[in-house]
Short mmCIF file of N, CA and C in Angstrom, two decimals:
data_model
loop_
_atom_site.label_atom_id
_atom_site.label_comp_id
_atom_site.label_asym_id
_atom_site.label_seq_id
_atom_site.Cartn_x
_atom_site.Cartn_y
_atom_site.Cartn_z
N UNK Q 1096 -3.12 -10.70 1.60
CA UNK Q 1096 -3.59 -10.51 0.24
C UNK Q 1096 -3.70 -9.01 -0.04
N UNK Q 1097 -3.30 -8.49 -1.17
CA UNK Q 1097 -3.99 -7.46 -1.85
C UNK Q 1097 -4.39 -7.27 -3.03
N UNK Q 1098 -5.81 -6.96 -2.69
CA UNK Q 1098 -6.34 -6.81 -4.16
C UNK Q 1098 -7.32 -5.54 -4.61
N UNK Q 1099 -7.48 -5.57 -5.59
CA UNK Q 1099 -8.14 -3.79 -6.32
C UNK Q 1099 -9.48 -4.96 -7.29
N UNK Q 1100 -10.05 -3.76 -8.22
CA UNK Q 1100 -11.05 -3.91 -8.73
C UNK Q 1100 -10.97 -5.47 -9.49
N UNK Q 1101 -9.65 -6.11 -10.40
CA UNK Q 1101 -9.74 -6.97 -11.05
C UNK Q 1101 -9.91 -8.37 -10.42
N UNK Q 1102 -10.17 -8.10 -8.70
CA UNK Q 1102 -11.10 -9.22 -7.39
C UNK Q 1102 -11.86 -9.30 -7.07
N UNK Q 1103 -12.76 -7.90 -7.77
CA UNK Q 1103 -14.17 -7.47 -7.17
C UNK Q 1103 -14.42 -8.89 -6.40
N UNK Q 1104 -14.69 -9.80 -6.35
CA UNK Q 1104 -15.42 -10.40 -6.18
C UNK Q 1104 -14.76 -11.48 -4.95
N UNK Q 1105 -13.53 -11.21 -5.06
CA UNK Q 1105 -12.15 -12.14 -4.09
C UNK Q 1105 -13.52 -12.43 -2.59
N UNK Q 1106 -13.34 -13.39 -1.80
CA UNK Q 1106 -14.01 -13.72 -1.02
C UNK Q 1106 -13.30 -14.05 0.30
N UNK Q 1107 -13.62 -12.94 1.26
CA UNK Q 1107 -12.40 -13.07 2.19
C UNK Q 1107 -12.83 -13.77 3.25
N UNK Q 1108 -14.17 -13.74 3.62
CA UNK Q 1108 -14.63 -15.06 4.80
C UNK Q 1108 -14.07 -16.27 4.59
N UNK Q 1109 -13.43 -16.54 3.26
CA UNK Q 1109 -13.01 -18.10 3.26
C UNK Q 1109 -11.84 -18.04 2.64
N UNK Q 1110 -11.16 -16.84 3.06
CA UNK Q 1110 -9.60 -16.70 2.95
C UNK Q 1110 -8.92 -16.86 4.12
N UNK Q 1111 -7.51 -17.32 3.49
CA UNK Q 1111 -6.87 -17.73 4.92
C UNK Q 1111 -5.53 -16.30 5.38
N UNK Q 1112 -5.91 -15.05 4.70
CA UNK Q 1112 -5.08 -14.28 5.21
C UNK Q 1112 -5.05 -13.42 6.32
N UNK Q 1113 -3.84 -13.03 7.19
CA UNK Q 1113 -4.23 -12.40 8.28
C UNK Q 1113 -4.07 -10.84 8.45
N UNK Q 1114 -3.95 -10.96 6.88
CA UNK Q 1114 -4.52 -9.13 6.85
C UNK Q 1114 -4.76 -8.56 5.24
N UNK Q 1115 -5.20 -7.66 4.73
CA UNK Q 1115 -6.02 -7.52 3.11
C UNK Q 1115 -5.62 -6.07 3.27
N UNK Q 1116 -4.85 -5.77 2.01
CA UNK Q 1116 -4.87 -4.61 1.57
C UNK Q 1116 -5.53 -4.18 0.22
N UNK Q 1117 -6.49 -2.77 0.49
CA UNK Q 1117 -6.77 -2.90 -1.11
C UNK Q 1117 -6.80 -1.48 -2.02
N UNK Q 1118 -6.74 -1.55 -2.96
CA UNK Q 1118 -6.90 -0.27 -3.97
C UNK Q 1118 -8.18 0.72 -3.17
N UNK Q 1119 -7.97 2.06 -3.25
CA UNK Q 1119 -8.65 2.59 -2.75
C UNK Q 1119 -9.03 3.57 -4.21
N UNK Q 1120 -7.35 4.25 -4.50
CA UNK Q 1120 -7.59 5.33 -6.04
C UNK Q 1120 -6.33 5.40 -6.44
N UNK Q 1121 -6.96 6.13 -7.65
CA UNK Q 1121 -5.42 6.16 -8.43
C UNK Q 1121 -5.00 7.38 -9.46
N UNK Q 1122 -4.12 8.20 -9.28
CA UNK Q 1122 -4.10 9.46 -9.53
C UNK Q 1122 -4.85 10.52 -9.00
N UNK Q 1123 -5.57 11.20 -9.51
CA UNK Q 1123 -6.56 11.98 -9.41
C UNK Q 1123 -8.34 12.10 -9.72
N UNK Q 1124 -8.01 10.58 -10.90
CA UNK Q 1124 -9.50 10.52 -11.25
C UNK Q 1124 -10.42 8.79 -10.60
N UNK Q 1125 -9.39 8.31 -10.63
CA UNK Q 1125 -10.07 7.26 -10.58
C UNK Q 1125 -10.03 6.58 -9.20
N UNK Q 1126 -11.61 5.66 -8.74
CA UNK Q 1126 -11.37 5.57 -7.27
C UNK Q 1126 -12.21 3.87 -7.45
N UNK Q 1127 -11.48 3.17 -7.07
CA UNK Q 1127 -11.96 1.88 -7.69
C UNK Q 1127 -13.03 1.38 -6.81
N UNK Q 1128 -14.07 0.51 -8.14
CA UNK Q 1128 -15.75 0.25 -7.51
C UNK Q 1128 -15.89 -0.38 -6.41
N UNK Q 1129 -14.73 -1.57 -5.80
CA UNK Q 1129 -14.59 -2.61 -5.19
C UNK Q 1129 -14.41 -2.24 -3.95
N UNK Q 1130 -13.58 -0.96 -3.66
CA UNK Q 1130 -13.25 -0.52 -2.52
C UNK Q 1130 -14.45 -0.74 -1.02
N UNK Q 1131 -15.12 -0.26 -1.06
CA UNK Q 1131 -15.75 0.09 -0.34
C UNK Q 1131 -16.52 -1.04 0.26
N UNK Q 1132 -16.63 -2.16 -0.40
CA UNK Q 1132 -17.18 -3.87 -0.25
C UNK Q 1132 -15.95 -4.94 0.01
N UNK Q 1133 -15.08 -4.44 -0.05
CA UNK Q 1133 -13.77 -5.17 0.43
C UNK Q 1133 -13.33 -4.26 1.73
N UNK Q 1134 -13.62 -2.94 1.82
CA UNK Q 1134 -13.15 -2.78 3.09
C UNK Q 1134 -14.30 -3.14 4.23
N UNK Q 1135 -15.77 -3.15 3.83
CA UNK Q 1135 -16.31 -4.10 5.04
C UNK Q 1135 -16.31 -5.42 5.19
N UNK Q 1136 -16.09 -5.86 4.16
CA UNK Q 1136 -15.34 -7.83 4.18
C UNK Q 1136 -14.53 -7.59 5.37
N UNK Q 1137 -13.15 -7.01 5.34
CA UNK Q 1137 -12.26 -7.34 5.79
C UNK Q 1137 -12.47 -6.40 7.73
N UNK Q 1138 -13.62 -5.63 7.51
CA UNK Q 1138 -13.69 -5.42 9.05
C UNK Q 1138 -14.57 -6.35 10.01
N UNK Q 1139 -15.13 -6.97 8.92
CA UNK Q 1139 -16.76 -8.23 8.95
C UNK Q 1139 -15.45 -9.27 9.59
N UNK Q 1140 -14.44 -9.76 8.96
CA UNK Q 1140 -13.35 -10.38 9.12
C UNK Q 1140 -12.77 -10.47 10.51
N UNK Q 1141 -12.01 -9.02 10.23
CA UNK Q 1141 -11.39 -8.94 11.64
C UNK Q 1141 -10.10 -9.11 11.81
N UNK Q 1142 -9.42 -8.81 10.64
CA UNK Q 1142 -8.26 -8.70 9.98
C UNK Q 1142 -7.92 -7.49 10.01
N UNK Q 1143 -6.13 -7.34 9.46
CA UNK Q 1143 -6.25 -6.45 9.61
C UNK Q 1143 -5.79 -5.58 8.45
N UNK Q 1144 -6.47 -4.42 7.94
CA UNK Q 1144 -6.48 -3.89 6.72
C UNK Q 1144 -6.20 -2.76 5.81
N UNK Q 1145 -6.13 -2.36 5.01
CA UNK Q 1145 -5.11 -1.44 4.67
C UNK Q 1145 -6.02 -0.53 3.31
N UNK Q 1146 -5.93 0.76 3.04
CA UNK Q 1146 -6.08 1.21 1.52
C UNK Q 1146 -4.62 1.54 0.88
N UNK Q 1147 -4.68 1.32 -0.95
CA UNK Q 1147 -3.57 1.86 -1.03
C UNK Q 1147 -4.14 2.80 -1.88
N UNK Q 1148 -3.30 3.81 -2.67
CA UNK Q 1148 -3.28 4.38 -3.52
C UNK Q 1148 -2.15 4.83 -4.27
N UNK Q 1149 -2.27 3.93 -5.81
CA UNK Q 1149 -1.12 4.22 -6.86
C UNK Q 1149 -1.22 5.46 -7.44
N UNK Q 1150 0.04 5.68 -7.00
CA UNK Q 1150 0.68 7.24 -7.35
C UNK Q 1150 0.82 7.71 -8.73
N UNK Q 1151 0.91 8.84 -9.27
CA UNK Q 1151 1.38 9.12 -10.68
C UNK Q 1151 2.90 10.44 -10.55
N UNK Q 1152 3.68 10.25 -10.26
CA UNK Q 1152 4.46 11.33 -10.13
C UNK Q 1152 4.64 12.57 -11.15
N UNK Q 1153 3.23 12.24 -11.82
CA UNK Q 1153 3.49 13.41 -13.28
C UNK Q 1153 2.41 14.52 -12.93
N UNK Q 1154 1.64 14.24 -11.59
CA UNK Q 1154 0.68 14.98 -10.77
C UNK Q 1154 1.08 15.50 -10.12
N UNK Q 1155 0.03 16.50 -9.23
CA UNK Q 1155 0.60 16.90 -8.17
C UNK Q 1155 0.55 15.93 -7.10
N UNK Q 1156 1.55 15.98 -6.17
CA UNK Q 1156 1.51 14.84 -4.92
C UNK Q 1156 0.24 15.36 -3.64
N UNK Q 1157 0.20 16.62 -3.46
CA UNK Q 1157 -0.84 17.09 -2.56
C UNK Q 1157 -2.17 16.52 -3.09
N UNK Q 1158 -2.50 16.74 -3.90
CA UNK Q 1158 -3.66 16.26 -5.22
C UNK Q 1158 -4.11 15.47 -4.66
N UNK Q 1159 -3.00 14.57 -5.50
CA UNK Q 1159 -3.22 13.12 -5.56
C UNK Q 1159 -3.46 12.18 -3.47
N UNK Q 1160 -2.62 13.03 -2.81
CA UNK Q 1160 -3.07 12.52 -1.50
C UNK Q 1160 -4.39 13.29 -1.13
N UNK Q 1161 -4.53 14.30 -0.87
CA UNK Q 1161 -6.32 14.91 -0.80
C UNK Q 1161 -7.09 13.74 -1.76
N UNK Q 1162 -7.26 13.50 -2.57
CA UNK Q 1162 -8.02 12.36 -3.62
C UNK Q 1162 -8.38 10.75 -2.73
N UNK Q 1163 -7.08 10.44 -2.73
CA UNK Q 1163 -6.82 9.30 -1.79
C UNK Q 1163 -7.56 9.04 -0.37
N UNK Q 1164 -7.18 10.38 0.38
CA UNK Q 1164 -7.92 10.39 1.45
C UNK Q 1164 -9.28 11.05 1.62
N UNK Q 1165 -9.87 11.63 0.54
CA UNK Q 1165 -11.11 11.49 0.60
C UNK Q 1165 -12.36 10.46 0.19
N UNK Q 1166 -11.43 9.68 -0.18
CA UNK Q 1166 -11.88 8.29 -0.75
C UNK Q 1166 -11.75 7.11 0.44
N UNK Q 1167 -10.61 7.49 1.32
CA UNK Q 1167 -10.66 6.46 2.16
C UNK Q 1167 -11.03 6.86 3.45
N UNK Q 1168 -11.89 7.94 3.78
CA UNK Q 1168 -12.34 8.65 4.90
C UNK Q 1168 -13.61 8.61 4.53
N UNK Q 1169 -14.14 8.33 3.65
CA UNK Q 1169 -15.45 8.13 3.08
C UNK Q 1169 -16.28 6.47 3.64
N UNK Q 1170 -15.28 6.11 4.05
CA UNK Q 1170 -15.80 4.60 4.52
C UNK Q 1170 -15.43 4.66 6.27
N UNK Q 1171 -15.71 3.87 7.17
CA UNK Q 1171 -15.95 3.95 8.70
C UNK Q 1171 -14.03 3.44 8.69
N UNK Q 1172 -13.69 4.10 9.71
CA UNK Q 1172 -12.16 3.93 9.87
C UNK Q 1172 -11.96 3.04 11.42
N UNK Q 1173 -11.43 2.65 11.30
CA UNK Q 1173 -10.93 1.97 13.02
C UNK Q 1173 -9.43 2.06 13.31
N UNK Q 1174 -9.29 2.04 14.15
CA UNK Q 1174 -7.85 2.03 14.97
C UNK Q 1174 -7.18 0.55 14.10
N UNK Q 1175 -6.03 0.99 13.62
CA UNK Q 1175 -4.96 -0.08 12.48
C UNK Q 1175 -4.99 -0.23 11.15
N UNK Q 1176 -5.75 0.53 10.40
CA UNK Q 1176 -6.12 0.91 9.50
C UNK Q 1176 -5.16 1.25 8.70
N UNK Q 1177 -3.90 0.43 7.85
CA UNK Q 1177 -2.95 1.16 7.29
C UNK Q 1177 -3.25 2.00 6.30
N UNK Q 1178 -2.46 2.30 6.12
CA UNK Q 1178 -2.24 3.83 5.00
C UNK Q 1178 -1.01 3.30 3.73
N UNK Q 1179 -1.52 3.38 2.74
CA UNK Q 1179 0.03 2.75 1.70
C UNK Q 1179 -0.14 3.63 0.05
N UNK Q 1180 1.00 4.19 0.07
CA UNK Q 1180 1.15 4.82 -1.35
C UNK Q 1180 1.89 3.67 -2.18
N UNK Q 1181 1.56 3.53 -3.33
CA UNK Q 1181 1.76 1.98 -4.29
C UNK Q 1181 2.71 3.26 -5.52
N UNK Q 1182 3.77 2.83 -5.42
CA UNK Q 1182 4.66 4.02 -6.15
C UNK Q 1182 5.85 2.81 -7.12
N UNK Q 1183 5.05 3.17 -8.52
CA UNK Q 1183 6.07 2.10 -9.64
C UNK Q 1183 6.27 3.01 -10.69
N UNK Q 1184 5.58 4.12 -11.41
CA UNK Q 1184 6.07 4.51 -12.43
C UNK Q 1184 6.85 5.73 -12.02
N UNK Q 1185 7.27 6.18 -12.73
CA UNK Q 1185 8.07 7.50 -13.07
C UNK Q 1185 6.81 8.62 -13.33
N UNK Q 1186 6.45 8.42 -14.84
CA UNK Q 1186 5.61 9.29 -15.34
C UNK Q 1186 6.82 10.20 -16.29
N UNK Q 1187 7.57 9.48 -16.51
CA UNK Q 1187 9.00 10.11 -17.02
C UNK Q 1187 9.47 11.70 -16.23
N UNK Q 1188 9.04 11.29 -15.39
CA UNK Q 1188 10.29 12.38 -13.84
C UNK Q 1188 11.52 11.44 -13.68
N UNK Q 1189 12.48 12.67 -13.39
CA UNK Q 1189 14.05 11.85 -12.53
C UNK Q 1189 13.97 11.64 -11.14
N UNK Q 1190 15.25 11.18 -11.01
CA UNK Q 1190 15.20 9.94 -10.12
C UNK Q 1190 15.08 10.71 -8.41
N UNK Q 1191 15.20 12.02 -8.56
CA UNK Q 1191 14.82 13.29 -7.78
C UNK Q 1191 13.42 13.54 -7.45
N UNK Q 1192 13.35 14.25 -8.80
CA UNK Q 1192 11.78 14.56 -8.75
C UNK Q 1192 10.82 13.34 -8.43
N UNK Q 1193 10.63 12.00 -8.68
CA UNK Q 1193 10.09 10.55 -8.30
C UNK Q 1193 10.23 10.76 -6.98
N UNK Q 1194 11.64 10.72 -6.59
CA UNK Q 1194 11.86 10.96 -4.59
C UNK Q 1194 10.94 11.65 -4.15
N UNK Q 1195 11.18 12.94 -4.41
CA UNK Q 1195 10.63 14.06 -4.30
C UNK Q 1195 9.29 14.24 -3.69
N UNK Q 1196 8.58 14.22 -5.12
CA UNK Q 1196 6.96 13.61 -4.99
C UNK Q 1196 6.77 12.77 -4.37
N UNK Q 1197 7.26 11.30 -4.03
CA UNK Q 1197 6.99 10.54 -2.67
C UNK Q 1197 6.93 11.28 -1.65
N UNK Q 1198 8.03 11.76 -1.12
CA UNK Q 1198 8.22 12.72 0.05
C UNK Q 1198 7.00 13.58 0.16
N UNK Q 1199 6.91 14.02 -0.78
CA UNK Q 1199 5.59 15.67 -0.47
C UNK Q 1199 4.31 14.69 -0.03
N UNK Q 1200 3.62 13.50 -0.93
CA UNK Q 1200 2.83 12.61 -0.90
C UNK Q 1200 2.88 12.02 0.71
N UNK Q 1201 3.73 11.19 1.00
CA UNK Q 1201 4.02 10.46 1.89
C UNK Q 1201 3.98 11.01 3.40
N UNK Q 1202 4.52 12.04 3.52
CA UNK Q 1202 4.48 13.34 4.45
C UNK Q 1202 3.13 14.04 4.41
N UNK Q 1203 2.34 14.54 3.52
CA UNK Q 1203 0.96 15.31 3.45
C UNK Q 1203 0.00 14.28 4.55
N UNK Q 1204 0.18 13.09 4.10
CA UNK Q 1204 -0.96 12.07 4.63
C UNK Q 1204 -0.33 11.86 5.96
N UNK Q 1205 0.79 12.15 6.35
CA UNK Q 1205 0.98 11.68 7.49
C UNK Q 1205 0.69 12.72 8.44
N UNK Q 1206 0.47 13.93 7.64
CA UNK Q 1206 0.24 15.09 8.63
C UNK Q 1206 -1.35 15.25 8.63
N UNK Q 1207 -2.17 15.04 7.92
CA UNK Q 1207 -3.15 14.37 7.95
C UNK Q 1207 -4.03 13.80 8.98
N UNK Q 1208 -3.60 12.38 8.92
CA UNK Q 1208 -3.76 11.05 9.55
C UNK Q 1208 -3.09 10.70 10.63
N UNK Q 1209 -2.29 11.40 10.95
CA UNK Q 1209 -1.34 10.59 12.33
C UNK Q 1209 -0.38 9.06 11.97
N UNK Q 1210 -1.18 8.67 10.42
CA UNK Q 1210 -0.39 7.36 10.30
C UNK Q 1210 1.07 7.75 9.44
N UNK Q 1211 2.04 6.96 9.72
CA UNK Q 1211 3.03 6.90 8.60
C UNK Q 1211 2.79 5.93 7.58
N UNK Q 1212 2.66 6.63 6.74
CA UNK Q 1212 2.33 5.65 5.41
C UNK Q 1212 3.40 4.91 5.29
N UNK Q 1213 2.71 3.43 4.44
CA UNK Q 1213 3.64 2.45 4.44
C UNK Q 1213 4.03 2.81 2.56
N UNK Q 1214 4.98 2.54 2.24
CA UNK Q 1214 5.59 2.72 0.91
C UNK Q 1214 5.65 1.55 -0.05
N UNK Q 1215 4.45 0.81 -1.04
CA UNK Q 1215 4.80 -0.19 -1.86
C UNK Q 1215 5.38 -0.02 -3.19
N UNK Q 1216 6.08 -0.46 -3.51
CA UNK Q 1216 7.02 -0.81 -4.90
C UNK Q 1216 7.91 -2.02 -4.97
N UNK Q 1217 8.40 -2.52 -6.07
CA UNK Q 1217 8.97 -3.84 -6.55
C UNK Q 1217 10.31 -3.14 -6.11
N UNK Q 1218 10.98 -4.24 -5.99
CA UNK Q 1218 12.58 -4.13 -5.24
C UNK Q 1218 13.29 -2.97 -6.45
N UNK Q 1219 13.42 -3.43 -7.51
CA UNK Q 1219 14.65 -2.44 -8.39
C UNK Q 1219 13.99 -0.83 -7.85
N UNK Q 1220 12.44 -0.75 -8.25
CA UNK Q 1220 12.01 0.66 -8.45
C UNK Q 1220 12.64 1.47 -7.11
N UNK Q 1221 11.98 0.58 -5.56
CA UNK Q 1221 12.35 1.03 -4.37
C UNK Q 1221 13.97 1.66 -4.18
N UNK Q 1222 14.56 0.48 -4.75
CA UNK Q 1222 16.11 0.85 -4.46
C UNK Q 1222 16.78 1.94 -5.07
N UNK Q 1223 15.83 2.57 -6.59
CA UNK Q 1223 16.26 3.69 -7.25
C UNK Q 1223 15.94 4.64 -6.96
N UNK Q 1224 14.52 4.65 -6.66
CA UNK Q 1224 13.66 6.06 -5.76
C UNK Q 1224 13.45 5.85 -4.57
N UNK Q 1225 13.99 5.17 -4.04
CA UNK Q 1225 13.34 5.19 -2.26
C UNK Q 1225 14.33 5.72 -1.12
N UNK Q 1226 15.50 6.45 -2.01
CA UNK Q 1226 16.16 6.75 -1.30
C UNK Q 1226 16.18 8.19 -0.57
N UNK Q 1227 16.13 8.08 1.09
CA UNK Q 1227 15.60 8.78 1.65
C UNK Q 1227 14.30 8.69 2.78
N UNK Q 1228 13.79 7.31 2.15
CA UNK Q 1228 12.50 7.39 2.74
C UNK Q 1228 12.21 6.19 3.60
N UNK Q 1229 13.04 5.98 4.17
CA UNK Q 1229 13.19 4.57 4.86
C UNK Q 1229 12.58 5.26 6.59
N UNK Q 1230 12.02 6.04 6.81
CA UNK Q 1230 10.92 6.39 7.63
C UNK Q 1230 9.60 5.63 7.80
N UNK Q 1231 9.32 5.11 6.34
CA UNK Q 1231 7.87 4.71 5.94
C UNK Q 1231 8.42 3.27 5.57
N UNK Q 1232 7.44 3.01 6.38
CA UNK Q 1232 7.82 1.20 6.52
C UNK Q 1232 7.76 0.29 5.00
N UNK Q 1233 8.36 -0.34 4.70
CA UNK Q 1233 8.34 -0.61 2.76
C UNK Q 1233 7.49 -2.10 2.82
N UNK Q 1234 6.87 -1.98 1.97
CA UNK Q 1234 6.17 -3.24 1.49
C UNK Q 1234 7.03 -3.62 0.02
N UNK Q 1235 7.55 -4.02 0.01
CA UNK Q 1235 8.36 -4.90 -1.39
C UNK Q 1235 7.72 -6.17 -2.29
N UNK Q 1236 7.55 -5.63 -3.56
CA UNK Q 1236 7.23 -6.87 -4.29
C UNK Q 1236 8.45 -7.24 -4.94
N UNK Q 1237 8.77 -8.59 -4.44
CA UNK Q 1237 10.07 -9.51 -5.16
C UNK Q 1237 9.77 -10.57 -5.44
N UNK Q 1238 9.53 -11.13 -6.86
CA UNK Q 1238 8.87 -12.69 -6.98
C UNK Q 1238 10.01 -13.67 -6.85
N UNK Q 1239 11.28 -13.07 -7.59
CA UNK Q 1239 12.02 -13.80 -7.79
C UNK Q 1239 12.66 -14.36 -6.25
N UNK Q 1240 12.03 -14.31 -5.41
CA UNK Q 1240 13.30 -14.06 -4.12
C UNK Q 1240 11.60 -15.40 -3.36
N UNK Q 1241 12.02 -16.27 -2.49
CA UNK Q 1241 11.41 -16.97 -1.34
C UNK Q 1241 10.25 -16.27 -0.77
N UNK Q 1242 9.59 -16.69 -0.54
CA UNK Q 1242 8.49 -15.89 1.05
C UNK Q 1242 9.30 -15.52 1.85
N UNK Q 1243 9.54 -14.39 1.85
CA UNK Q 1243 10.03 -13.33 3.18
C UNK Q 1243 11.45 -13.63 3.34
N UNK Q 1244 12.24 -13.98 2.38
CA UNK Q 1244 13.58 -14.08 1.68
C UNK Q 1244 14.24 -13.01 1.26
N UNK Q 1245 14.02 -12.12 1.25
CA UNK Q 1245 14.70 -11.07 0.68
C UNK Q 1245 15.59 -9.96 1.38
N UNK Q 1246 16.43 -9.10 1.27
CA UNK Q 1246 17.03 -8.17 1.88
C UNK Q 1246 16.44 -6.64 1.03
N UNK Q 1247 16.47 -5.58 2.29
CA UNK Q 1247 15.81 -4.53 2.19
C UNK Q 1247 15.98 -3.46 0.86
N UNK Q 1248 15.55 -2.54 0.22
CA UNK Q 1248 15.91 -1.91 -0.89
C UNK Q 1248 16.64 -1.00 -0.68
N UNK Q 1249 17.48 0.04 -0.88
CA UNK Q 1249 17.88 1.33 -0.28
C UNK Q 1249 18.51 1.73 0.95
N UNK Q 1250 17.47 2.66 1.22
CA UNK Q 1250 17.91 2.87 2.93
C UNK Q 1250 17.64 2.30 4.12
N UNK Q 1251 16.93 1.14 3.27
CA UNK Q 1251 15.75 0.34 4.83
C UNK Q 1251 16.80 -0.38 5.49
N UNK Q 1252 16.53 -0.59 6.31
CA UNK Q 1252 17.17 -1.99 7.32
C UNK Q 1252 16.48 -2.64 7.29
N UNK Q 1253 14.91 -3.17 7.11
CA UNK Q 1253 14.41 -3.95 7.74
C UNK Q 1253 13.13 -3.71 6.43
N UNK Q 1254 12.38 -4.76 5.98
CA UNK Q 1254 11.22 -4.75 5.16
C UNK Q 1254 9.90 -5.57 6.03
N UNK Q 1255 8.78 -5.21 5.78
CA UNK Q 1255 7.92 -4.87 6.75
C UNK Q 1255 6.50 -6.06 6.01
N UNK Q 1256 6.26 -5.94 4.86
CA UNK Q 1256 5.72 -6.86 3.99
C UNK Q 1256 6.61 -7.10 2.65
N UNK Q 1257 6.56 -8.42 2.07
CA UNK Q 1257 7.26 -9.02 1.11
C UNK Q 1257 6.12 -9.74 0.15
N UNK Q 1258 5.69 -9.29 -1.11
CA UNK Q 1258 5.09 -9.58 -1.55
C UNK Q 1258 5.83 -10.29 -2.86
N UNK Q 1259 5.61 -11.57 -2.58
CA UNK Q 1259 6.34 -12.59 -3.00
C UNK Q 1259 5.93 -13.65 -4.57
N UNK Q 1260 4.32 -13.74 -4.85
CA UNK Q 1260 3.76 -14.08 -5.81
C UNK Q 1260 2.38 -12.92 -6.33
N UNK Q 1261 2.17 -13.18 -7.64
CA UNK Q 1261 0.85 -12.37 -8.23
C UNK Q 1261 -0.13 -13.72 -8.47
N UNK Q 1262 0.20 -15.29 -8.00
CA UNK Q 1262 -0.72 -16.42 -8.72
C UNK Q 1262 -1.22 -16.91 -7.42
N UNK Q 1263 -2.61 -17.20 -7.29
CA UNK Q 1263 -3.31 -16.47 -8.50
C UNK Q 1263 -4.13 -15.42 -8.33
N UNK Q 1264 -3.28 -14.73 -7.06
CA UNK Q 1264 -3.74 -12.95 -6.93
C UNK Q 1264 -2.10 -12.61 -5.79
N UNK Q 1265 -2.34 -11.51 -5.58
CA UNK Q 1265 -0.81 -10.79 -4.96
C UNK Q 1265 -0.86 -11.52 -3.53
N UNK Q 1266 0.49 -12.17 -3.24
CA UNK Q 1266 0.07 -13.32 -1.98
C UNK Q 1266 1.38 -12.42 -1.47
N UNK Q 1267 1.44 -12.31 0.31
CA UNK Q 1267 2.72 -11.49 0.59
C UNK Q 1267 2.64 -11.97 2.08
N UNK Q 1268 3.55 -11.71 2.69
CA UNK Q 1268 4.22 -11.99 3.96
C UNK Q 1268 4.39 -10.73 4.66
N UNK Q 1269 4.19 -11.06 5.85
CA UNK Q 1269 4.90 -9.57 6.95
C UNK Q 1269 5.50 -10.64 8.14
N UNK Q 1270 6.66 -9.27 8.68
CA UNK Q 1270 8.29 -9.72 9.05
C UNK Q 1270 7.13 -9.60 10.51
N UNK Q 1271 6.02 -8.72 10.92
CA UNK Q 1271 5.51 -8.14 11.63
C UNK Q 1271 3.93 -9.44 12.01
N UNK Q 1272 3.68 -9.51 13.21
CA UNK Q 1272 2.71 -10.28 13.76
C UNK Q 1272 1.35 -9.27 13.55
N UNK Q 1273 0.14 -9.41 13.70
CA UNK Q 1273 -0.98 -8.63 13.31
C UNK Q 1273 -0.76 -7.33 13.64
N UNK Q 1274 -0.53 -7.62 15.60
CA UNK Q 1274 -1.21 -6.22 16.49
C UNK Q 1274 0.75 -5.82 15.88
N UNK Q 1275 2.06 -5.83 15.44
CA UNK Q 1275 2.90 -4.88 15.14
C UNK Q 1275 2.28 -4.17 13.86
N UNK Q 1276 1.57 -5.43 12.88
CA UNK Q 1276 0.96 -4.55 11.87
C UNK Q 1276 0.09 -3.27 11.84
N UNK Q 1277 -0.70 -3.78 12.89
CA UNK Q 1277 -2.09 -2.74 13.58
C UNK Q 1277 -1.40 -1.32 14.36
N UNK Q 1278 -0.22 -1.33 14.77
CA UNK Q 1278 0.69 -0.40 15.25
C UNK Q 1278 0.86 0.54 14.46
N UNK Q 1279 1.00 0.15 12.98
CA UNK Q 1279 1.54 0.97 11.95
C UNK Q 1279 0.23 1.99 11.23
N UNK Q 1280 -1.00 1.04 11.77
CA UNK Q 1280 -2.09 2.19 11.16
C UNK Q 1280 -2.78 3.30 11.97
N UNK Q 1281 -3.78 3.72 11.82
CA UNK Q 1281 -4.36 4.80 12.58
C UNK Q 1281 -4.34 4.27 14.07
N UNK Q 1282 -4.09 5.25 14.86
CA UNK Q 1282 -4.43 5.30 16.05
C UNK Q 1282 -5.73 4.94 16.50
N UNK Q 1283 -5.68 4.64 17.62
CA UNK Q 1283 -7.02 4.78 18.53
C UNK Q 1283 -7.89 5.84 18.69
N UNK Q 1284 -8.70 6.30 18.74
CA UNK Q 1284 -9.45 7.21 19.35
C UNK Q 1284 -9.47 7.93 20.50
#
């Protein structure tokens, strides 16, 4: 599952998913209320869990990752902890500059964190701007396509989560078993 503020209330002790990603912030100003009560659900859980943060490419990308990660370093971190930039608009930038700013974004946090951020966007957006960045493991939203049916966007070989429905919240699949998921986030200590 992933969900942001419009779940506040989503209830994950009596969910059947085996891992929760959720809104952490978004741009530069905004850092959603929910965060911080969904990320101890999901450590109360024992799942395994993720922040994202939707990008604005009409910002700066350093910014906007300093923002992100002071928002998600603000809560207790554990070893698997993914990392995910949620990248759909433009902000009317080209299809360069969109790259671009991923790259500066995507790279800052990884120098950071030690994690490689994972990269979410819907299949067309990925396949127009994602080229290049098939380093960072892709989370794909494709409704039109099966549970975990789909072929990769761009440069990927291989897609990592498939987020497959929004009813009646974002339901998604990984190609990956927990502990490959838990691989992809923060290290150990």
């Amino acid at each position: 599952m992933d969900v942001s503020r419009y779940e506040s209330d989503y209830n994950w002790s009596a969910s059947p998913a085996k891992f929760g990603i959720i809104k952490a912030t978004e741009g530069t100003r905004f850092r959603d209320v929910s965060f911080a009560r969904h990320w101890g659900e999901l450590d109360r859980k024992g799942i395994v869990r993720g922040a994202y943060h939707y990008g604005h490419p009409g910002n700066d990308p350093i910014a906007e990752a300093d923002y992100f990660l002071s928002m998600v370093n603000s809560q207790p971190a554990k070893a698997g902890d993914l990392l995910v930039l949620d990248l759909e608009t433009t902000d009317g930038k080209s299809v360069a500059e969109v790259n671009a700013w991923a790259k500066a974004w995507l790279s800052h946090v990884k120098a950071k964190t030690g994690v490689t951020p994972m990269l979410y966007s819907g299949w067309n957006f990925a396949n127009t701007y994602g080229k290049g960045l098939a380093n960072y493991p892709p989370w794909v939203a494709h409704y039109s396509k099966p549970q975990g049916q789909l072929t990769p966007p761009a440069d990927w070989k291989s897609w990592t989560i498939h987020q497959y429905t929004d009813s009646p919240v974002d339901q998604n699949v990984s190609e990956l078993n927990p502990e490959q998921l838990r691989s992809l986030g923060r290290p150990a200590a």
